[in-house]
Amino acid sequence: MAAIEELRNERLKKLETLKNLGINAYPSVSRRTHEIGEVVRGFKKLKEEGVQVILNGRVMSSRGQGALIFLDLYDGTAKVQAVIKKDEGGEEALSFYSSYVDIGDFIEVTGTLFETKSGQESILVTKVAMLSKSLLPLPDKYHGLQDEELRMRERYLDILTNPELRELFEKKAKFWNVVREFFNEKKFLEVETPTIEVTTGGAEARPFSTHHHDYDLDVYMRISVGELWQKRLMAAGFPKTFEIGRIYRNEGSSPDHVQEFTNCEFYMAYADYEDGMKIVEELYKKIAVDVFGTTKFTTRGHEFDLSNEWKRIDYKEEVLKQTGLDLDKAEDEEIKNKLNELKVKYEGTNRERLMDTLWKYCRKNIAGPAFLINPPIIASPLAKKNPDGLTAQKFQPILAGAEVGNGYSELNDPVDQKERFNKQQELLAGGDEEAMMADDSFIEMLEHGMPPTCGFGFGERLFAFMVDKPIREVQMFPLVKPKEKSSDKISRKISLDYFKEVEIKIGKILECDPVEGSDKLYKFLVDVGEKDGDGNDVHRTVLSGIRNSFPDKGDLIGKSVEVVTNLAAKDLMQYKSNGMLLLAVDETGNAFLMSPEGDVKPGTLVR
């Protein structure tokens, strides 16, 4: 750190000297005549013509001293070698460069093209001007940024010093261009739908929530690319639509999951999931050939070829084949036992979550290309039923052990859809934060009538699989936690401003029990030092969603904790929760209950 600060101070001195000389180190215009890429491609002709060129770019490396300096100049289109010779008209340029220019600076060079004795195509510089003075050095060109967190935090430097990463993002841009061209050629209308919604829909995921101050309305960031909106457009008479846009899901992180990403969804009227599988297979093959120049890929330990037959894999048959469990007959407890036998960790105890976890175990063994079909209707609240009434007309392409898309024959029966929404509300009430919200206005639209429709969604996760990278790696600027100050030991879940208005007392946990029907809630009986009119102890019931952080309730009983005691009692599940336990997370991300130091009497006022 000291060395970097010393370098910064040296560059600040150079900057101050330039200012004293009346030289603007950050001018707004340049006199560039050519991009470096143009010069590299047309070097021979430009050299023969003997034209003077003015190039702009960042100094990426510099070598030599005295009367001769070589430097590499890069402007984003290409890199070129620049040569400054004292005895060939470059005395003034050499003096300016040596005195004020550092690696990382953006400069303008004027000169003519020539080849060195070794045949290196170069520009012989006669004039140098400063375009932007850098104060911090670039990473070592041979090693780049090695620290993973630093790479993501200073992504601009990571891209600058890593040509393969730059190529990856150029390829990703082409990926989305090919998708857009595909749908335009098939006469789909590109649309834009709301990203802020009163209710979220189109997926099962926990949303981000925010507040619309002008309307004084709690709203959510969307979790799908306008699924329910695009279906409204089917009712409006548009036969085919698609949208490419950002979506937001407030969920955990993994190599295949981030909270903000780009997806595409398309909808076509008078079509079913069989039609959807045909167009998706065609689309994925086109992406492979146009973007990557091949249909063969190796990723996540699997090899697959998109030109091969796309097999149809039945959900229940595959689970039976891999685990020996018949989901039509198995009770929930049997599924749990099977998951435990397979050493598969699972969250949630309702049947939908248990089956989904078991399926994901099986899915990892499928290389693809394949389509998963006929999943249970319970896991498909927006899809039409098959004639058996138990499975859905749903399809998901599988590549390298993962689902890389999701589509179905869209449910357009308003009565059935209402019943499905009601079922999802029961799951929400039971603590399943990923269950789907009900949308009454969507039901109203269905009652007006929506044609038979097929819909499908996929996103940059597909691109990540094709390049065999974690999805975080294929995002230009993935979310990273802000730098913490050394004095900032604890990041509280609640804004500190909030504590100006609340009363916090020490409480002692007397009892702790899981709330039936919820995967996350504990019901606590807490002594906060309160008594009734007769002097008898009065204990509070407090519900808190910390079960996942503290799976062993025995660790909590008898513990002294900080409790917010002046909140209005709130109905939660079948109980009235009267207070809030304070939770914090340390700098490593581990959660813990705020507790007093030493033995403190229940009811003691903290603030």
XYZ file of C-alpha atoms in Angstrom:
607
model
C 0.000 0.000 0.000
C 2.843 2.366 0.883
C 4.468 1.799 -2.506
C 1.234 2.610 -4.345
C 0.768 5.771 -2.298
C 4.315 6.841 -3.159
C 3.619 6.299 -6.878
C 0.404 8.277 -6.580
C 2.229 11.174 -4.922
C 4.832 11.200 -7.697
C 2.096 11.367 -10.333
C 0.334 14.143 -8.424
C 3.565 16.147 -8.570
C 3.689 15.673 -12.360
C 0.068 16.749 -12.602
C 0.781 19.882 -10.570
C 3.760 20.711 -12.798
C 1.580 20.402 -15.911
C -0.959 22.776 -14.362
C 1.769 25.289 -13.544
C 2.907 25.117 -17.184
C -0.642 25.886 -18.304
C -1.149 22.412 -19.772
C -4.585 20.851 -19.277
C -4.018 17.216 -18.296
C -7.681 16.407 -18.963
C -8.698 18.133 -22.232
C -12.187 17.458 -23.622
C -11.156 17.092 -27.272
C -8.476 15.304 -29.266
C -7.268 15.609 -32.870
C -7.315 11.896 -33.710
C -7.234 11.102 -37.429
C -7.446 7.299 -37.217
C -8.404 4.565 -34.807
C -5.465 2.278 -34.091
C -7.454 -0.616 -35.547
C -7.675 1.267 -38.855
C -3.932 1.812 -38.851
C -3.168 -1.826 -38.095
C -5.485 -3.070 -40.865
C -4.333 -0.534 -43.459
C -0.739 -0.176 -42.331
C 0.959 -0.976 -45.634
C -1.104 1.514 -47.650
C -0.835 4.308 -45.081
C 2.915 3.774 -44.803
C 3.384 3.943 -48.561
C 1.332 7.142 -48.727
C 3.521 8.638 -46.027
C 0.575 10.338 -44.365
C 0.871 11.858 -40.922
C -1.434 10.150 -38.407
C -2.652 11.252 -35.000
C -3.500 8.391 -32.667
C -5.050 8.318 -29.189
C -4.816 5.610 -26.580
C -3.643 4.384 -23.199
C 0.028 3.656 -22.573
C 0.065 -0.055 -21.722
C 3.810 -0.540 -21.489
C 6.963 1.511 -21.884
C 10.609 0.524 -22.294
C 13.871 2.199 -23.131
C 15.342 5.460 -21.890
C 17.562 8.291 -22.916
C 17.387 8.944 -26.650
C 15.034 6.063 -27.538
C 11.707 4.955 -26.035
C 9.278 2.252 -27.145
C 5.708 2.167 -25.881
C 2.525 0.222 -26.607
C -0.562 2.328 -27.246
C -4.065 0.823 -26.985
C -7.370 2.519 -27.850
C -9.817 -0.377 -27.559
C -9.686 -1.236 -31.261
C -6.088 -2.490 -31.389
C -2.606 -1.985 -30.002
C 0.329 -0.387 -31.840
C 3.953 0.200 -31.002
C 5.021 3.848 -30.828
C 8.687 4.849 -31.044
C 10.153 8.161 -29.884
C 13.662 8.907 -31.191
C 15.556 11.993 -30.105
C 17.557 12.217 -33.344
C 14.576 11.851 -35.692
C 12.458 14.873 -34.872
C 11.320 13.573 -31.529
C 13.423 15.612 -29.086
C 10.506 17.667 -27.730
C 8.199 14.603 -27.663
C 10.870 12.608 -25.840
C 11.330 15.325 -23.233
C 7.579 15.627 -22.594
C 7.063 11.870 -22.424
C 9.985 11.260 -20.078
C 8.979 14.067 -17.750
C 5.200 13.662 -17.471
C 3.894 10.397 -18.960
C 3.419 7.160 -17.004
C 2.055 3.742 -17.893
C -1.713 3.999 -17.709
C -1.933 7.565 -19.040
C -4.071 8.387 -22.066
C -2.040 10.317 -24.614
C -2.160 11.594 -28.177
C 0.769 10.904 -30.505
C 1.499 12.419 -33.893
C 3.823 10.818 -36.420
C 4.360 8.667 -39.496
C 4.284 4.914 -39.946
C 7.403 2.805 -40.356
C 8.794 -0.655 -39.666
C 11.607 -1.304 -37.209
C 14.680 -3.318 -38.164
C 12.937 -6.399 -36.771
C 9.897 -5.730 -38.977
C 7.626 -4.441 -36.186
C 4.919 -2.143 -37.573
C 5.193 1.115 -35.605
C 4.528 4.850 -35.547
C 7.525 7.211 -35.364
C 6.369 9.897 -32.929
C 7.145 13.590 -33.361
C 4.639 14.999 -30.861
C 3.030 13.836 -27.598
C 0.072 15.416 -25.791
C -1.663 14.441 -22.559
C -5.330 13.408 -22.755
C -5.868 12.016 -19.248
C -3.282 11.745 -16.482
C -3.630 8.584 -14.377
C -2.796 8.757 -10.683
C -2.765 5.029 -9.889
C -0.706 2.356 -11.685
C -2.119 -0.472 -13.788
C -1.838 -4.077 -12.564
C 1.252 -6.021 -13.550
C 0.759 -6.875 -17.225
C 1.951 -10.457 -16.777
C -0.246 -11.331 -13.817
C -3.150 -8.898 -13.946
C -5.520 -8.885 -10.968
C -5.206 -12.136 -9.032
C -7.476 -11.510 -6.042
C -11.005 -12.670 -6.974
C -12.858 -9.988 -5.007
C -10.540 -7.270 -6.321
C -11.081 -8.492 -9.875
C -14.828 -7.973 -9.508
C -14.492 -4.683 -7.657
C -12.043 -3.219 -10.212
C -13.577 -4.928 -13.210
C -12.446 -2.187 -15.606
C -8.818 -3.072 -14.875
C -9.578 -6.771 -15.131
C -11.026 -6.285 -18.625
C -8.235 -3.919 -19.657
C -5.467 -6.366 -18.745
C -7.237 -9.573 -19.763
C -7.867 -9.808 -23.544
C -9.746 -13.122 -23.119
C -12.250 -11.451 -20.808
C -12.784 -8.623 -23.270
C -13.370 -11.200 -26.023
C -15.887 -12.974 -23.784
C -17.984 -9.813 -23.413
C -17.835 -9.106 -27.128
C -19.077 -12.658 -27.665
C -21.852 -12.114 -25.141
C -23.005 -9.011 -27.018
C -23.115 -11.093 -30.183
C -25.105 -13.750 -28.300
C -27.912 -11.273 -27.632
C -27.702 -9.798 -31.138
C -28.219 -13.267 -32.606
C -31.217 -13.827 -30.328
C -32.761 -10.537 -31.399
C -32.120 -11.235 -35.095
C -33.688 -14.693 -34.732
C -36.957 -13.351 -33.372
C -37.056 -10.401 -35.764
C -36.688 -12.788 -38.700
C -39.628 -14.815 -37.369
C -41.787 -11.660 -37.133
C -41.906 -11.441 -33.332
C -42.591 -7.958 -31.974
C -40.000 -6.726 -29.485
C -41.738 -5.165 -26.475
C -40.926 -3.463 -23.188
C -42.828 -4.327 -20.014
C -42.649 -2.919 -16.451
C -39.699 -3.700 -14.224
C -41.478 -2.280 -11.152
C -44.623 -4.194 -10.206
C -47.302 -4.179 -7.540
C -47.229 -7.993 -7.568
C -44.494 -10.153 -9.036
C -45.254 -13.038 -11.346
C -43.911 -15.411 -13.944
C -41.506 -17.253 -11.669
C -41.119 -18.698 -8.212
C -38.527 -16.504 -6.529
C -38.133 -14.092 -3.630
C -38.363 -10.530 -5.025
C -36.597 -7.320 -4.102
C -39.006 -4.822 -2.593
C -38.904 -1.035 -2.661
C -41.238 1.923 -2.170
C -42.806 4.275 -4.711
C -42.780 7.575 -2.817
C -45.044 9.543 -5.145
C -47.775 6.876 -4.974
C -46.879 5.919 -1.365
C -46.931 2.339 -2.574
C -44.828 -0.715 -1.738
C -43.656 -2.297 -4.998
C -41.328 -5.042 -6.234
C -38.611 -5.415 -8.842
C -39.701 -7.942 -11.442
C -38.586 -11.579 -11.246
C -39.415 -12.453 -14.881
C -39.207 -10.627 -18.203
C -42.823 -9.534 -18.220
C -44.455 -12.969 -18.401
C -47.876 -11.854 -17.214
C -47.594 -8.634 -19.235
C -46.680 -10.424 -22.455
C -49.657 -12.737 -21.964
C -51.810 -9.625 -21.731
C -50.391 -8.688 -25.138
C -51.581 -12.052 -26.471
C -55.069 -11.057 -25.297
C -54.523 -7.669 -26.959
C -54.133 -9.382 -30.318
C -50.382 -9.449 -30.838
C -49.578 -12.933 -32.199
C -45.868 -13.078 -31.249
C -43.819 -10.994 -28.799
C -40.426 -11.118 -27.119
C -38.448 -9.040 -24.651
C -34.801 -8.992 -23.577
C -34.262 -7.329 -20.209
C -32.971 -7.384 -16.651
C -34.662 -9.284 -13.836
C -34.019 -9.323 -10.102
C -34.297 -12.214 -7.651
C -33.436 -11.751 -3.989
C -31.961 -15.209 -3.536
C -28.699 -16.944 -2.734
C -25.534 -16.887 -4.818
C -23.826 -19.804 -6.524
C -21.798 -20.393 -9.708
C -25.124 -20.607 -11.575
C -27.162 -18.014 -9.656
C -26.880 -14.254 -9.184
C -29.489 -11.734 -8.102
C -29.543 -9.524 -11.208
C -29.224 -10.824 -14.738
C -30.484 -10.566 -18.327
C -33.186 -12.882 -19.617
C -35.279 -13.218 -22.744
C -38.890 -14.369 -22.856
C -41.021 -14.962 -25.932
C -44.715 -15.747 -26.380
C -46.592 -16.962 -29.436
C -50.328 -17.347 -29.768
C -52.023 -20.445 -31.206
C -49.069 -22.621 -30.184
C -48.348 -25.203 -27.491
C -45.255 -26.591 -25.781
C -44.537 -28.940 -28.692
C -44.213 -25.881 -30.949
C -42.070 -24.275 -28.265
C -39.581 -27.146 -28.213
C -39.131 -26.909 -31.976
C -38.355 -23.187 -31.980
C -36.087 -23.407 -28.906
C -34.005 -26.194 -30.434
C -33.661 -24.125 -33.612
C -32.707 -21.015 -31.605
C -30.064 -22.743 -29.477
C -28.450 -24.313 -32.532
C -28.342 -20.940 -34.274
C -26.710 -19.320 -31.238
C -24.109 -22.091 -31.121
C -23.157 -21.807 -34.794
C -23.377 -18.004 -35.206
C -21.678 -17.053 -31.935
C -19.304 -19.945 -31.240
C -18.875 -21.564 -34.644
C -19.639 -25.036 -33.277
C -22.410 -27.165 -31.829
C -20.035 -29.109 -29.567
C -19.352 -27.941 -26.030
C -17.551 -29.139 -22.901
C -18.808 -27.589 -19.680
C -19.334 -28.438 -16.000
C -17.738 -31.850 -16.541
C -20.154 -32.758 -19.363
C -19.823 -32.908 -23.140
C -22.789 -32.288 -25.435
C -23.468 -31.628 -29.102
C -26.507 -29.527 -29.975
C -26.680 -31.147 -33.404
C -27.521 -34.479 -31.784
C -31.053 -35.672 -31.113
C -32.764 -33.723 -28.318
C -34.194 -36.499 -26.151
C -37.461 -36.132 -24.235
C -36.988 -36.976 -20.540
C -40.087 -37.626 -18.446
C -39.770 -36.101 -14.967
C -41.208 -38.957 -12.911
C -39.667 -41.701 -15.046
C -36.205 -40.180 -14.667
C -36.542 -39.849 -10.894
C -37.686 -43.478 -10.699
C -34.806 -44.578 -12.933
C -32.120 -42.781 -10.910
C -33.435 -43.121 -7.356
C -35.934 -45.993 -7.424
C -38.592 -43.673 -5.959
C -42.074 -43.550 -7.541
C -43.305 -39.991 -6.942
C -46.908 -41.009 -7.646
C -46.822 -43.284 -4.608
C -44.146 -41.810 -2.342
C -45.162 -39.914 0.781
C -43.312 -36.739 1.767
C -41.441 -38.614 4.480
C -40.175 -41.130 1.915
C -38.816 -38.325 -0.232
C -37.035 -36.849 2.802
C -35.554 -40.240 3.627
C -34.340 -40.662 0.051
C -32.727 -37.218 0.101
C -31.011 -38.052 3.375
C -29.869 -41.381 1.927
C -28.403 -39.564 -1.076
C -26.820 -37.016 1.277
C -28.658 -34.184 -0.486
C -29.251 -31.073 1.597
C -32.752 -29.687 1.250
C -34.553 -26.534 2.351
C -38.285 -26.477 2.772
C -40.522 -29.341 3.804
C -43.523 -28.916 1.501
C -43.925 -31.499 -1.243
C -43.103 -29.140 -4.091
C -39.707 -28.204 -2.629
C -38.861 -31.798 -1.727
C -39.610 -33.090 -5.245
C -37.716 -30.201 -6.807
C -34.629 -30.962 -4.714
C -34.778 -34.640 -5.664
C -35.150 -33.764 -9.341
C -32.162 -31.422 -9.217
C -30.066 -34.318 -7.890
C -31.111 -36.420 -10.912
C -30.683 -33.569 -13.371
C -26.966 -33.195 -12.636
C -26.365 -36.593 -14.278
C -27.864 -35.580 -17.659
C -25.440 -34.142 -20.226
C -28.049 -33.286 -22.867
C -29.177 -31.940 -25.150
C -32.566 -32.957 -23.838
C -35.977 -31.582 -22.910
C -37.445 -32.295 -19.493
C -41.203 -32.822 -19.909
C -44.237 -33.683 -17.771
C -43.206 -32.272 -14.369
C -45.800 -32.350 -11.555
C -48.497 -29.706 -11.891
C -47.795 -28.571 -8.321
C -44.471 -27.137 -9.512
C -45.989 -25.388 -12.548
C -48.588 -22.815 -11.421
C -48.829 -21.111 -14.836
C -48.776 -24.161 -17.142
C -51.623 -26.165 -18.648
C -52.294 -29.659 -17.355
C -51.714 -32.768 -19.372
C -54.765 -35.048 -19.844
C -53.697 -37.042 -16.746
C -54.452 -33.971 -14.647
C -51.270 -34.494 -12.592
C -48.477 -33.272 -14.860
C -47.876 -30.060 -16.777
C -47.362 -29.268 -20.462
C -43.992 -27.841 -19.570
C -40.529 -28.214 -21.105
C -37.049 -27.271 -19.975
C -33.905 -27.709 -22.103
C -31.158 -29.527 -20.180
C -27.486 -29.008 -20.910
C -24.564 -30.135 -18.740
C -26.780 -31.202 -15.869
C -28.746 -27.961 -15.620
C -31.967 -26.423 -16.867
C -31.163 -23.585 -19.268
C -34.648 -22.361 -20.035
C -38.263 -22.855 -19.066
C -41.412 -22.946 -21.168
C -44.925 -24.343 -21.333
C -48.351 -24.290 -22.838
C -49.657 -21.256 -20.998
C -52.647 -21.718 -18.742
C -55.549 -19.653 -20.078
C -58.378 -21.109 -17.973
C -59.210 -18.334 -15.444
C -60.925 -20.684 -12.970
C -57.995 -23.106 -12.915
C -55.501 -20.224 -12.710
C -57.352 -18.735 -9.724
C -57.171 -22.078 -7.904
C -53.449 -22.337 -8.636
C -52.852 -18.822 -7.296
C -54.770 -19.706 -4.130
C -52.506 -22.714 -3.628
C -49.452 -20.488 -4.009
C -50.876 -18.118 -1.387
C -51.078 -21.004 1.053
C -47.395 -21.690 0.435
C -46.569 -18.008 0.944
C -48.495 -17.963 4.200
C -46.556 -21.038 5.252
C -43.263 -19.176 4.943
C -42.312 -20.154 1.373
C -40.897 -16.836 0.166
C -40.413 -18.192 -3.368
C -44.075 -19.031 -3.921
C -45.900 -16.960 -6.536
C -48.021 -13.937 -5.655
C -51.639 -13.811 -6.811
C -52.492 -11.262 -9.512
C -56.227 -10.525 -9.663
C -55.880 -8.248 -12.684
C -54.239 -11.116 -14.582
C -57.211 -13.353 -13.730
C -59.520 -10.615 -15.016
C -57.577 -10.564 -18.293
C -57.987 -14.337 -18.619
C -61.705 -13.954 -18.047
C -61.790 -11.610 -21.032
C -60.028 -14.360 -22.983
C -56.457 -15.267 -24.009
C -55.677 -17.505 -27.012
C -53.768 -20.784 -26.666
C -50.195 -19.637 -26.136
C -46.701 -21.029 -25.707
C -44.179 -19.059 -23.680
C -40.496 -19.609 -22.958
C -37.722 -17.860 -21.055
C -33.948 -18.218 -20.937
C -30.990 -15.984 -20.219
C -27.326 -15.326 -19.744
C -27.090 -18.542 -17.764
C -27.179 -20.306 -21.157
C -24.263 -18.160 -22.311
C -22.352 -18.984 -19.115
C -22.791 -22.695 -19.793
C -21.649 -22.372 -23.387
C -18.411 -20.652 -22.333
C -18.057 -22.891 -19.241
C -17.848 -19.995 -16.797
C -19.716 -19.159 -13.577
C -22.502 -16.686 -14.325
C -20.823 -14.109 -12.082
C -17.790 -14.251 -14.377
C -19.823 -13.414 -17.498
C -21.282 -10.252 -15.969
C -19.367 -7.057 -16.573
C -20.059 -5.600 -13.149
C -21.450 -8.215 -10.744
C -22.608 -6.959 -7.362
C -19.866 -6.847 -4.722
C -20.112 -5.787 -1.116
C -18.799 -2.266 -0.442
C -15.403 -1.955 1.151
C -15.687 -2.063 4.929
C -13.833 0.374 7.132
C -11.514 -1.260 9.625
C -13.681 0.116 12.445
C -16.842 -1.302 10.931
C -17.048 -4.624 12.748
C -20.751 -5.351 12.435
C -23.259 -4.737 9.631
C -26.703 -4.580 11.171
C -29.798 -5.749 9.310
C -31.649 -2.514 10.212
C -30.634 1.062 9.401
C -29.041 2.784 12.397
C -31.438 5.708 11.923
C -34.215 3.302 12.848
C -32.812 2.873 16.351
C -33.383 6.527 17.200
C -37.088 5.747 17.640
C -37.156 2.246 19.115
C -36.904 0.866 22.612
C -34.451 -1.995 23.056
C -34.379 -4.140 26.155
C -32.517 -7.246 27.223
C -34.666 -10.368 26.971
C -34.109 -13.993 27.948
C -35.325 -16.776 25.631
C -37.382 -19.225 27.674
C -38.805 -21.383 24.886
C -38.113 -21.857 21.167
C -40.233 -23.915 18.793
C -40.443 -24.195 14.982
C -43.641 -22.699 13.548
C -45.712 -25.385 11.862
C -46.160 -24.702 8.152
C -43.061 -22.500 7.900
C -39.497 -23.414 6.952
C -37.969 -20.267 8.437
C -39.904 -19.129 11.522
C -39.239 -19.862 15.189
C -41.773 -18.971 17.911
C -39.973 -17.647 20.971
C -41.261 -17.100 24.507
C -39.165 -14.218 25.834
C -38.847 -12.692 29.300
C -38.252 -8.929 28.956
C -38.800 -8.153 32.653
C -42.498 -7.264 32.375
C -45.154 -7.942 35.044
C -48.924 -7.640 35.211
C -50.932 -5.631 37.761
C -50.621 -8.408 40.329
C -46.847 -8.580 40.027
C -46.807 -11.802 38.017
C -44.238 -12.286 35.245
C -45.569 -11.602 31.728
C -43.677 -13.160 28.847
C -43.830 -12.155 25.194
C -44.384 -14.297 22.123
C -41.953 -13.221 19.377
C -41.717 -14.795 15.912
C -38.460 -14.528 13.993
C -37.376 -15.972 10.640
C -33.933 -17.095 11.778
C -34.429 -20.844 11.662
C -32.011 -21.385 8.764
C -29.269 -19.484 10.616
C -29.852 -21.393 13.864
C -31.044 -24.921 12.993
C -30.465 -26.208 16.559
C -33.056 -24.498 18.752
C -31.281 -25.821 21.826
C -28.517 -23.287 21.206
C -31.026 -20.478 21.711
C -32.967 -21.495 24.835
C -31.702 -19.613 27.878
C -29.830 -17.066 25.765
C -29.955 -13.351 26.618
C -30.717 -11.210 23.574
C -31.584 -7.656 22.567
C -35.297 -7.177 21.835
C -37.175 -4.254 20.282
C -40.113 -3.908 22.674
C -42.118 -0.872 21.510
C -43.316 -2.211 18.155
C -47.021 -2.789 17.540
C -47.997 -6.457 17.878
C -48.274 -8.115 14.469
C -50.370 -11.068 13.310
C -48.012 -13.628 11.803
C -49.155 -17.097 10.806
C -51.567 -18.155 13.583
C -49.777 -16.121 16.270
C -49.466 -12.513 17.426
C -45.812 -11.541 17.443
C -44.994 -8.881 20.021
C -41.466 -7.595 19.504
C -38.396 -8.250 17.379
C -35.100 -9.980 18.102
C -32.078 -8.065 16.804
C -29.885 -9.956 14.393
C -26.492 -8.929 13.029
C -23.962 -10.366 10.604
C -20.219 -10.187 11.017
C -17.750 -9.353 8.252
C -17.587 -12.999 7.176
C -21.344 -13.169 6.636
C -22.152 -15.259 9.745
C -25.392 -14.304 11.505
C -25.774 -13.973 15.267
C -28.280 -12.594 17.761
C -27.320 -9.335 19.447
C -26.525 -10.194 23.071
C -25.279 -8.302 26.124
C -21.857 -8.864 27.621
C -22.016 -10.702 30.942
C -25.099 -11.568 32.992
C -27.666 -8.795 32.421
C -31.129 -8.855 33.985
C -34.131 -9.236 31.611
C -35.839 -5.885 31.101
C -32.631 -3.864 31.300
C -32.962 -0.926 28.916
C -30.335 -0.824 26.188
C -31.684 2.393 24.626
